[in-house]
Short mmCIF file of C-alpha atoms in Angstrom, two decimals:
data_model
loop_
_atom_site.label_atom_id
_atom_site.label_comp_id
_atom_site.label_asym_id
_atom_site.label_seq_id
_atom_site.Cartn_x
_atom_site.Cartn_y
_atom_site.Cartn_z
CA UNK O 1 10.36 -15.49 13.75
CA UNK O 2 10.96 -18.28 11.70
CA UNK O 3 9.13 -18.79 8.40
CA UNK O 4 8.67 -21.65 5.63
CA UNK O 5 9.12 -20.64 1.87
CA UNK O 6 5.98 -22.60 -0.05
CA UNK O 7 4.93 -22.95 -3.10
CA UNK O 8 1.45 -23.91 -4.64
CA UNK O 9 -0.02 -24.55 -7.93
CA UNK O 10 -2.93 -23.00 -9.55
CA UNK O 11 -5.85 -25.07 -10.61
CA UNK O 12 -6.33 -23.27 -13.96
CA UNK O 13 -4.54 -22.13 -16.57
CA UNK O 14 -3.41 -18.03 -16.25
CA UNK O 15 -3.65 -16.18 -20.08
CA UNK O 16 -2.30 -12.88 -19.87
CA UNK O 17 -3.76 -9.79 -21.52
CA UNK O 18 -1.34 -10.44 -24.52
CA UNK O 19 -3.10 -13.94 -25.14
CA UNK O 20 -0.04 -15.97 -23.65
CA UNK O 21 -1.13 -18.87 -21.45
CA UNK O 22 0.51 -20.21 -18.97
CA UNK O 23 -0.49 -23.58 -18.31
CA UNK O 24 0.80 -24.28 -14.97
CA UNK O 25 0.80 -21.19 -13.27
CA UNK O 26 2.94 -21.61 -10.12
CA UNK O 27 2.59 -18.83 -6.90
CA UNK O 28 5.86 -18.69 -4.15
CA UNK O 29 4.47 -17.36 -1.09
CA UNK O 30 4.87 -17.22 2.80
CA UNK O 31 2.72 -16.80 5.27
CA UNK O 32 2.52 -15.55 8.70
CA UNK O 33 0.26 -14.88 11.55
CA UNK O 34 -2.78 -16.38 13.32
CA UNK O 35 -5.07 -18.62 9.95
CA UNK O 36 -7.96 -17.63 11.45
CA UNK O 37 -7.35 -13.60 11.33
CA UNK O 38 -8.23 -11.30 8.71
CA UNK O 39 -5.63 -11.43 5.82
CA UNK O 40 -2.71 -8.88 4.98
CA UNK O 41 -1.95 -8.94 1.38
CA UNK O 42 2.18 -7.69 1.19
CA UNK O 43 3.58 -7.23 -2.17
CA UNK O 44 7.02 -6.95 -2.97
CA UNK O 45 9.41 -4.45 -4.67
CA UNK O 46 10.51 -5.29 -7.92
CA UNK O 47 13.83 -6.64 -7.47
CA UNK O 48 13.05 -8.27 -4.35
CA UNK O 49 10.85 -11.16 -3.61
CA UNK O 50 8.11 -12.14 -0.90
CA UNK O 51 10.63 -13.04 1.88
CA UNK O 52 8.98 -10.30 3.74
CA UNK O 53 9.30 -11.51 7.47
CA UNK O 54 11.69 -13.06 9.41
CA UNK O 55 14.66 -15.37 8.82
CA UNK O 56 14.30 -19.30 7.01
CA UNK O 57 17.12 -19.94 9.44
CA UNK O 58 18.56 -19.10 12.62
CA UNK O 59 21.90 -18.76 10.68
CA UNK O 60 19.95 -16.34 8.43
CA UNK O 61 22.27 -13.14 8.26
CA UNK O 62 18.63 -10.67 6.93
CA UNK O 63 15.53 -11.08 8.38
CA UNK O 64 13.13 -10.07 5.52
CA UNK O 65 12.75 -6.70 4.20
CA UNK O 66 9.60 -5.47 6.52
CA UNK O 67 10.66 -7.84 9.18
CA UNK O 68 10.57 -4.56 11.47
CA UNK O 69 6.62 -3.89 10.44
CA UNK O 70 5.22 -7.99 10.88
CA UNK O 71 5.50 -9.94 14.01
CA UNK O 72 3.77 -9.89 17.92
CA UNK O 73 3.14 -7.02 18.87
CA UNK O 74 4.13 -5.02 15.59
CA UNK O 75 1.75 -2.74 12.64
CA UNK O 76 1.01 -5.67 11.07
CA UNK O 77 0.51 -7.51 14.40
CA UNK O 78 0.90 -11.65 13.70
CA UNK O 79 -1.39 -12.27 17.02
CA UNK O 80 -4.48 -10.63 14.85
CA UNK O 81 -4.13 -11.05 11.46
CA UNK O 82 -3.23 -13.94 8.68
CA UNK O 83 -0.52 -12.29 6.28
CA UNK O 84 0.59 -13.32 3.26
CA UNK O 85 3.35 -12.28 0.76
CA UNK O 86 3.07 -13.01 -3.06
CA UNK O 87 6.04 -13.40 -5.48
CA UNK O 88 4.75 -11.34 -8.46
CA UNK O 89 4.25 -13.06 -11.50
CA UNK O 90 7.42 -12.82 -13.79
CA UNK O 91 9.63 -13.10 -10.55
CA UNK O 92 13.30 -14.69 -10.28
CA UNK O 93 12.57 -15.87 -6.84
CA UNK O 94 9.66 -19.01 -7.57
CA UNK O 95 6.49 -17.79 -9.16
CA UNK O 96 5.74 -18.10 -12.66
CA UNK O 97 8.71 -16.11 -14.50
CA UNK O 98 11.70 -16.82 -17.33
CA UNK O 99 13.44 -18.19 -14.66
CA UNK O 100 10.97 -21.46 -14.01
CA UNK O 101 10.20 -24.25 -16.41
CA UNK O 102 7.83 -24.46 -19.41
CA UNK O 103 6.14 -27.89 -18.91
CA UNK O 104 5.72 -27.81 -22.91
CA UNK O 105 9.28 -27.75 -23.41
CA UNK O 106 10.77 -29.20 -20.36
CA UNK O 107 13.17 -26.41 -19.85
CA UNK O 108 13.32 -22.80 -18.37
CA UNK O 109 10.82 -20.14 -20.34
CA UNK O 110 14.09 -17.65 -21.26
CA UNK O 111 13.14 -14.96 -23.41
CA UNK O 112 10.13 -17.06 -24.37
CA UNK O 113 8.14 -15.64 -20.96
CA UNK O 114 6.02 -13.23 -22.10
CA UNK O 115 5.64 -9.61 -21.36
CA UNK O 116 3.31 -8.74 -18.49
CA UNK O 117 1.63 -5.59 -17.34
CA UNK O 118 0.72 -4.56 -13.84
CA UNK O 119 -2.27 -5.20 -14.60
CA UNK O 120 -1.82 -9.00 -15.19
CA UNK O 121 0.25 -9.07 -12.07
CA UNK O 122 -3.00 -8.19 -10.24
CA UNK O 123 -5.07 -10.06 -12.09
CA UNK O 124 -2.47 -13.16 -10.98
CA UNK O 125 -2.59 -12.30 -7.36
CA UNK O 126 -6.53 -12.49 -7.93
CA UNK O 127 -6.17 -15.72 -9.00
CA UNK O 128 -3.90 -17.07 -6.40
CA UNK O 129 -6.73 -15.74 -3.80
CA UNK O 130 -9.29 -17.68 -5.45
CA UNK O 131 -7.12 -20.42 -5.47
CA UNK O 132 -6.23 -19.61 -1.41
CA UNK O 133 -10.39 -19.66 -0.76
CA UNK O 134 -9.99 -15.59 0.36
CA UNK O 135 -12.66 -13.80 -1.20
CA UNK O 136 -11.85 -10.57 0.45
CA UNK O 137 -8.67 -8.98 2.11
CA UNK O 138 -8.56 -6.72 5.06
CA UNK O 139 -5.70 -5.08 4.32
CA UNK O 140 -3.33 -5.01 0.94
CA UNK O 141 0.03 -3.47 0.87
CA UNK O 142 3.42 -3.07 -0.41
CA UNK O 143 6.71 -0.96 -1.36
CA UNK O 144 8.00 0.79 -4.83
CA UNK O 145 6.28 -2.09 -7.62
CA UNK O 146 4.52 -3.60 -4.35
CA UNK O 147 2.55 -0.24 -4.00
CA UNK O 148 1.50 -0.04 -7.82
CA UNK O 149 0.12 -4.03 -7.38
CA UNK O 150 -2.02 -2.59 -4.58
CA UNK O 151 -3.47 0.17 -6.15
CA UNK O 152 -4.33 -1.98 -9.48
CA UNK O 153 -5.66 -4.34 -7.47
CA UNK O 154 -7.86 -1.83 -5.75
CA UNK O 155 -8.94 -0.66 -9.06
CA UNK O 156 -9.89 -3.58 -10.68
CA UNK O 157 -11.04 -5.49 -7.71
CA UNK O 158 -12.73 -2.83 -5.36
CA UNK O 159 -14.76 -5.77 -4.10
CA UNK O 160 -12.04 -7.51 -2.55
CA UNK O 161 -9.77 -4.83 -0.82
CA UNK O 162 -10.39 -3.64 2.30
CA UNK O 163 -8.02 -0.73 2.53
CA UNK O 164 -4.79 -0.33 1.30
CA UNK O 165 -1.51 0.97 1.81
CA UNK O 166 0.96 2.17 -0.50
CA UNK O 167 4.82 3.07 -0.10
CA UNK O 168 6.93 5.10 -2.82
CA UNK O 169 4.18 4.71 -5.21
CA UNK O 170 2.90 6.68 -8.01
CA UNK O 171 -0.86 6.04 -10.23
CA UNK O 172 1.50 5.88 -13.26
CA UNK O 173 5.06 5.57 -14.03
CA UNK O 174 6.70 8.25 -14.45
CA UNK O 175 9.05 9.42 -17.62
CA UNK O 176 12.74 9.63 -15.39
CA UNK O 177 11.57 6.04 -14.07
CA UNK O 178 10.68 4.71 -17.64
CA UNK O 179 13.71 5.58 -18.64
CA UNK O 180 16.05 4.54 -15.97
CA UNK O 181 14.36 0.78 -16.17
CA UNK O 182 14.89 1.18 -20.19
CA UNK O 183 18.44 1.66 -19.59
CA UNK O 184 18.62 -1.62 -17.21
CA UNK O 185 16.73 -3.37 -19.99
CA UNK O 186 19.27 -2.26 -22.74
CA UNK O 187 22.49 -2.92 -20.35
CA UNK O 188 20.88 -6.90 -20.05
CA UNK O 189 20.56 -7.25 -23.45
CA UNK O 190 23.94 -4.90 -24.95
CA UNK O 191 26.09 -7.54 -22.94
CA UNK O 192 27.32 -10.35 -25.28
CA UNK O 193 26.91 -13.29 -22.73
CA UNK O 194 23.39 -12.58 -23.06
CA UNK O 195 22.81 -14.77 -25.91
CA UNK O 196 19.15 -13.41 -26.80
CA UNK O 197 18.07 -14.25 -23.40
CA UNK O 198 19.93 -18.16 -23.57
CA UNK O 199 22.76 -16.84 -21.30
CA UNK O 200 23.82 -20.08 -18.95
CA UNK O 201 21.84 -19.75 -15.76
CA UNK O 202 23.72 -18.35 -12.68
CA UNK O 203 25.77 -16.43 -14.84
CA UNK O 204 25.96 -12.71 -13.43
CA UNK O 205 26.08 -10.68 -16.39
CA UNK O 206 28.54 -7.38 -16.48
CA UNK O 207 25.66 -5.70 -17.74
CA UNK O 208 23.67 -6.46 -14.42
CA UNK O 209 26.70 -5.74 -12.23
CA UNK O 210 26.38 -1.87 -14.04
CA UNK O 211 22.34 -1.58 -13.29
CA UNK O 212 23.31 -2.25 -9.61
CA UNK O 213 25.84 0.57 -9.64
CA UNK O 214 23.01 3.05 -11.33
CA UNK O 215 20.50 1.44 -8.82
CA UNK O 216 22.60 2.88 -5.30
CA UNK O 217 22.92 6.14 -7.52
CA UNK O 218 19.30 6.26 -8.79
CA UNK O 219 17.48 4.73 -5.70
CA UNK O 220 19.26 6.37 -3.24
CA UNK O 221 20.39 10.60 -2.95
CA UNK O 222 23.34 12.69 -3.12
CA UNK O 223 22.42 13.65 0.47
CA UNK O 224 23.32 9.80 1.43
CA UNK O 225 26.39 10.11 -0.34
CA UNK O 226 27.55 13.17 1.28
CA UNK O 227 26.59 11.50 4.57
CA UNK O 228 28.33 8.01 3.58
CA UNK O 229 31.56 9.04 1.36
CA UNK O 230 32.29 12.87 1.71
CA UNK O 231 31.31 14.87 4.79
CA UNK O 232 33.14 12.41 7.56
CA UNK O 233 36.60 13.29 5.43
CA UNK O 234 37.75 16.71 6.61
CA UNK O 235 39.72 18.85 4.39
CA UNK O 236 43.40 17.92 4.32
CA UNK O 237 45.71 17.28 0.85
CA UNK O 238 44.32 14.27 -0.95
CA UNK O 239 41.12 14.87 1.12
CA UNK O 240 39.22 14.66 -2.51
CA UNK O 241 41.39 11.16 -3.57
CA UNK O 242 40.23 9.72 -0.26
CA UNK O 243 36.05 10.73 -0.93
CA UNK O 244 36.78 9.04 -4.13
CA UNK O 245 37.96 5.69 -2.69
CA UNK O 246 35.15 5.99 -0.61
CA UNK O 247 32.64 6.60 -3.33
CA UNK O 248 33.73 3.80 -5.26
CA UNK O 249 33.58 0.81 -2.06
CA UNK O 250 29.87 2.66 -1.31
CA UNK O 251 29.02 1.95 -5.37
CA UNK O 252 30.19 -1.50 -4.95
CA UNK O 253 29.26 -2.59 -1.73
CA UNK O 254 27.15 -5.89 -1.59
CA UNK O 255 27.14 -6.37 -5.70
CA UNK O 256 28.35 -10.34 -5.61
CA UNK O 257 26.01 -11.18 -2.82
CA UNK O 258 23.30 -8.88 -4.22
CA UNK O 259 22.84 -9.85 -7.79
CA UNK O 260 23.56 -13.77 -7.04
CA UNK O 261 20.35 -14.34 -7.50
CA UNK O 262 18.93 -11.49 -10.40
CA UNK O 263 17.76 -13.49 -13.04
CA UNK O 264 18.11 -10.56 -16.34
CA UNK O 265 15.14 -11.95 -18.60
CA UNK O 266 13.50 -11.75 -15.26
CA UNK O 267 14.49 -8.54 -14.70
CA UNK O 268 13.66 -7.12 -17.99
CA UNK O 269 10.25 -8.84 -17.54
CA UNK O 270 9.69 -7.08 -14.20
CA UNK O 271 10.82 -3.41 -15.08
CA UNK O 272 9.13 -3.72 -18.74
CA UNK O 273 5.73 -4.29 -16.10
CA UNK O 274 5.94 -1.25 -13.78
CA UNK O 275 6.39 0.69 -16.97
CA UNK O 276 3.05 -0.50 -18.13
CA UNK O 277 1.48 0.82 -14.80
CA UNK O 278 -0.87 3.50 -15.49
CA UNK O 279 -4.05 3.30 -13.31
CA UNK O 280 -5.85 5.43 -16.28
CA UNK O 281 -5.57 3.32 -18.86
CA UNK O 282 -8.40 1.60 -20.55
CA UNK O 283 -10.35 4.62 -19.71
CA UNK O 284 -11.63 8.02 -20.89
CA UNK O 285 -9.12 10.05 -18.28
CA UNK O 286 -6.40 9.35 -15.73
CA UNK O 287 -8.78 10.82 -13.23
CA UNK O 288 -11.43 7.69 -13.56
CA UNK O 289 -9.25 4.70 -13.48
CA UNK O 290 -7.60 6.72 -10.26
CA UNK O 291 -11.05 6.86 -8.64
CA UNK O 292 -11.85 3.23 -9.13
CA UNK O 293 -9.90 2.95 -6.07
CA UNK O 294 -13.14 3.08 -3.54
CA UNK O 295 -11.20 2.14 -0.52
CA UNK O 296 -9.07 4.25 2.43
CA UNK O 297 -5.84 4.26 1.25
CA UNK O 298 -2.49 5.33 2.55
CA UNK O 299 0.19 7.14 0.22
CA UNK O 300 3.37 7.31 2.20
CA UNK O 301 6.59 8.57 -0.44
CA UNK O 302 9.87 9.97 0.36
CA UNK O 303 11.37 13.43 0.48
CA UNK O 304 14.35 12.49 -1.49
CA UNK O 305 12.72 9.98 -3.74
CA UNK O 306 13.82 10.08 -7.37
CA UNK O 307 11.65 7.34 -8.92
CA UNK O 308 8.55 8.36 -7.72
CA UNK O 309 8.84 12.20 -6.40
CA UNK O 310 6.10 13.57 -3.41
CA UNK O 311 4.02 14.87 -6.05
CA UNK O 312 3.07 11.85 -7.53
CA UNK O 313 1.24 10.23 -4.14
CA UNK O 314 -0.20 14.30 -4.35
CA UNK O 315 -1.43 13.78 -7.36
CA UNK O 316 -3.54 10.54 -6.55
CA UNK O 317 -4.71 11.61 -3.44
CA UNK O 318 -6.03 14.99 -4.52
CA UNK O 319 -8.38 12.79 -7.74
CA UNK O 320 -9.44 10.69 -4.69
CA UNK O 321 -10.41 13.34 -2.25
CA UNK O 322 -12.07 15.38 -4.78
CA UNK O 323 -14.84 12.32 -5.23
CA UNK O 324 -14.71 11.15 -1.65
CA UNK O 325 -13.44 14.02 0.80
CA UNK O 326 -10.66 11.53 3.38
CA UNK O 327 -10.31 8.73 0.97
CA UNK O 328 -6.88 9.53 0.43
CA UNK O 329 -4.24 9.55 3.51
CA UNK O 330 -0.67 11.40 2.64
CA UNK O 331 2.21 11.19 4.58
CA UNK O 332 5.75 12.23 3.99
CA UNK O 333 9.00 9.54 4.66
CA UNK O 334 11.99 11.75 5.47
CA UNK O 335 15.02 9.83 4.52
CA UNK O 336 18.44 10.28 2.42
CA UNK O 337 17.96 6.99 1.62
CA UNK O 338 16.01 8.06 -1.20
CA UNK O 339 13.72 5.45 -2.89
CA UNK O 340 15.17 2.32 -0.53
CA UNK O 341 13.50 4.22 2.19
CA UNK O 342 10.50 2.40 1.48
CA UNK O 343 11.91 -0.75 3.38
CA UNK O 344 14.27 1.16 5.38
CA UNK O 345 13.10 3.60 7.63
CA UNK O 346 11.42 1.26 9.83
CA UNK O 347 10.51 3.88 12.81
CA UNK O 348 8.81 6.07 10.25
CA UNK O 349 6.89 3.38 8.36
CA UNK O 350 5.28 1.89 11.30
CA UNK O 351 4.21 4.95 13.27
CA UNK O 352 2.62 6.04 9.79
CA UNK O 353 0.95 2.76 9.23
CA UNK O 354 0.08 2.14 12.58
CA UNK O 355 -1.48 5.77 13.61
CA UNK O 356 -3.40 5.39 10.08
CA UNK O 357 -4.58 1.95 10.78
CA UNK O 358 -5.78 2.91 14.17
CA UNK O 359 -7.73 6.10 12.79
CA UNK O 360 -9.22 3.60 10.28
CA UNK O 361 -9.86 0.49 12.85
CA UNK O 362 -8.16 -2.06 11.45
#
């Protein structure tokens, strides 16, 4: 399936819950599917972007990262339903972000973008629906920073989501995660050739070459490095040297090609945001801003998942099923991958999402 990045801008002004406007506010999307169908929200993971579905190019090496979930035929079937995928706001890859250009100034935002909470990453996605003419969605969904954009936009806008399905998620972040994404934040800004956040575009920071070493440690398991670096090496003298080696290529794999395109104010932008995500705040308890959430939803996380562990889709679906008995759907990803399970165990993913869907008629 071939696919057409685009790129539209909104009609008003966006002000985020910190007062900052942005007066051109500027939404990268694609789109798949029939235009007459009900629409498929799909939000994105934080690092990634909205290429969700197939290739730009025939040439393309990756088709996008749930390429195996949208298409003919597939969970998110493109002969039934409109889908689109959102670049969040504060995004490296073409929405509104450090990375894109202040019309006051004339030149990119830099360190001048403002902070922005999940919540006004919802609120942004609202807006770009208005601006689309959809006034409701059949379906939202996502991965990892994806899922928490789903649920807060359940919460806030129970009006306009149908149902919703979310993937390695959590109602709020959790401490390990808050402070794994503070340590990304800190290796940006602790590297000298990041200039306050004036470092010369392109330039791939050491400091972001170290967070994607932590991220295949963090985001992934020991059990997938056994299985990669140490159990196919049978005991023999300098058995241990050669697990090393093997380590070390696994750690480094895909880094140029990977981070060509991280932008690191961008970055710190996006993980400061899913550390703001807490579904109870602004309210009395957790347990109420959970159960704003009115629609069937889906809580899928992974058995080896170290950002957001099994019990934290337990915890959100028991405060849903305690107001409204079946609300809540839980399912269990089995995967070494760890946390990048959420866009790589395809097989799992879509017999989940498409037994749920079918007990739910969508």
């Amino acid at each position: 399936m071939l696919v057409e990045k685009k790129t539209v801008k909104l009609v008003y002004p966006f002000t985020t819950e910190s007062g900052f406007v942005i007066a051109q506010p500027q939404v990268a999307y694609e789109e798949y599917g029939t235009p007459t169908g009900p629409v498929i929200m799909l939000c994105h993971g934080g690092l990634s972007s909205h290429h969700a579905a197939g290739k730009h190019a025939p040439t393309d090496m990756q088709a996008g990262w749930w390429d195996a979930l949208v298409g003919p035929g597939k969970v998110f079937d493109t002969d039934r339903y409109r889908i689109l995928s959102m670049n969040a706001l504060g995004s490296m890859f073409g929405s509104s972000g450090a990375a894109e250009i202040d019309p006051a100034t004339g030149r990119r935002y830099g360190p001048t973008f403002p902070d922005v909470s999940v919540r006004d990453q919802a609120h942004f996605i609202k807006a770009f629906l208005d601006h689309m003419g959809i006034a409701r969605l059949h379906l939202m969904a996502g991965p990892s920073m994806g899922s928490l954009h789903t649920q807060q936009m359940a919460a806030l806008y129970p009006e306009v989501v149908g149902a919703a399905i979310a993937v390695a998620t959590a109602g709020r972040m959790t401490a390990s995660g808050m402070a794994m994404h503070h340590f990304m934040i800190n290796a940006c800004k602790g590297d000298p050739e990041f200039a306050d956040g004036w470092y010369e575009p392109g330039t791939q920071l050491f400091g972001v070459k170290m967070i994607w070493q932590v991220m295949r440690i963090y985001y992934t398991s020991e059990k997938i490095f056994r299985i990669k670096c140490f159990d196919p090496i049978s005991h023999k003298p300098g058995a241990q040297r050669m697990r090393m080696d093997a380590t070390r290529r696994f750690l480094m794999v895909g880094l140029e090609n990977g981070i060509a395109e991280y932008d690191p104010n961008a970055l710190i932008t996006l993980t400061n945001s899913v550390n703001t995500h807490d579904l109870g705040d602004q309210f009395a308890t957790y347990e109420e801003g959970v159960q704003r959430i009115r629609c069937p939803i889906l809580l899928m996380n992974i058995d080896h998942d170290q950002e957001f562990p099994l019990e934290c889709a337990q915890e959100l679906a028991s405060i849903l099923n305690a107001v409204r008995p079946g609300q809540a759907t839980e399912r269990m990803i089995e995967s070494a991958w760890g946390h990048l399970a959420c866009v790589l165990e395809s097989e799992q993913l879509s017999h989940h999402i498409g037994a749920w869907m079918k007990a739910q008629n969508l």
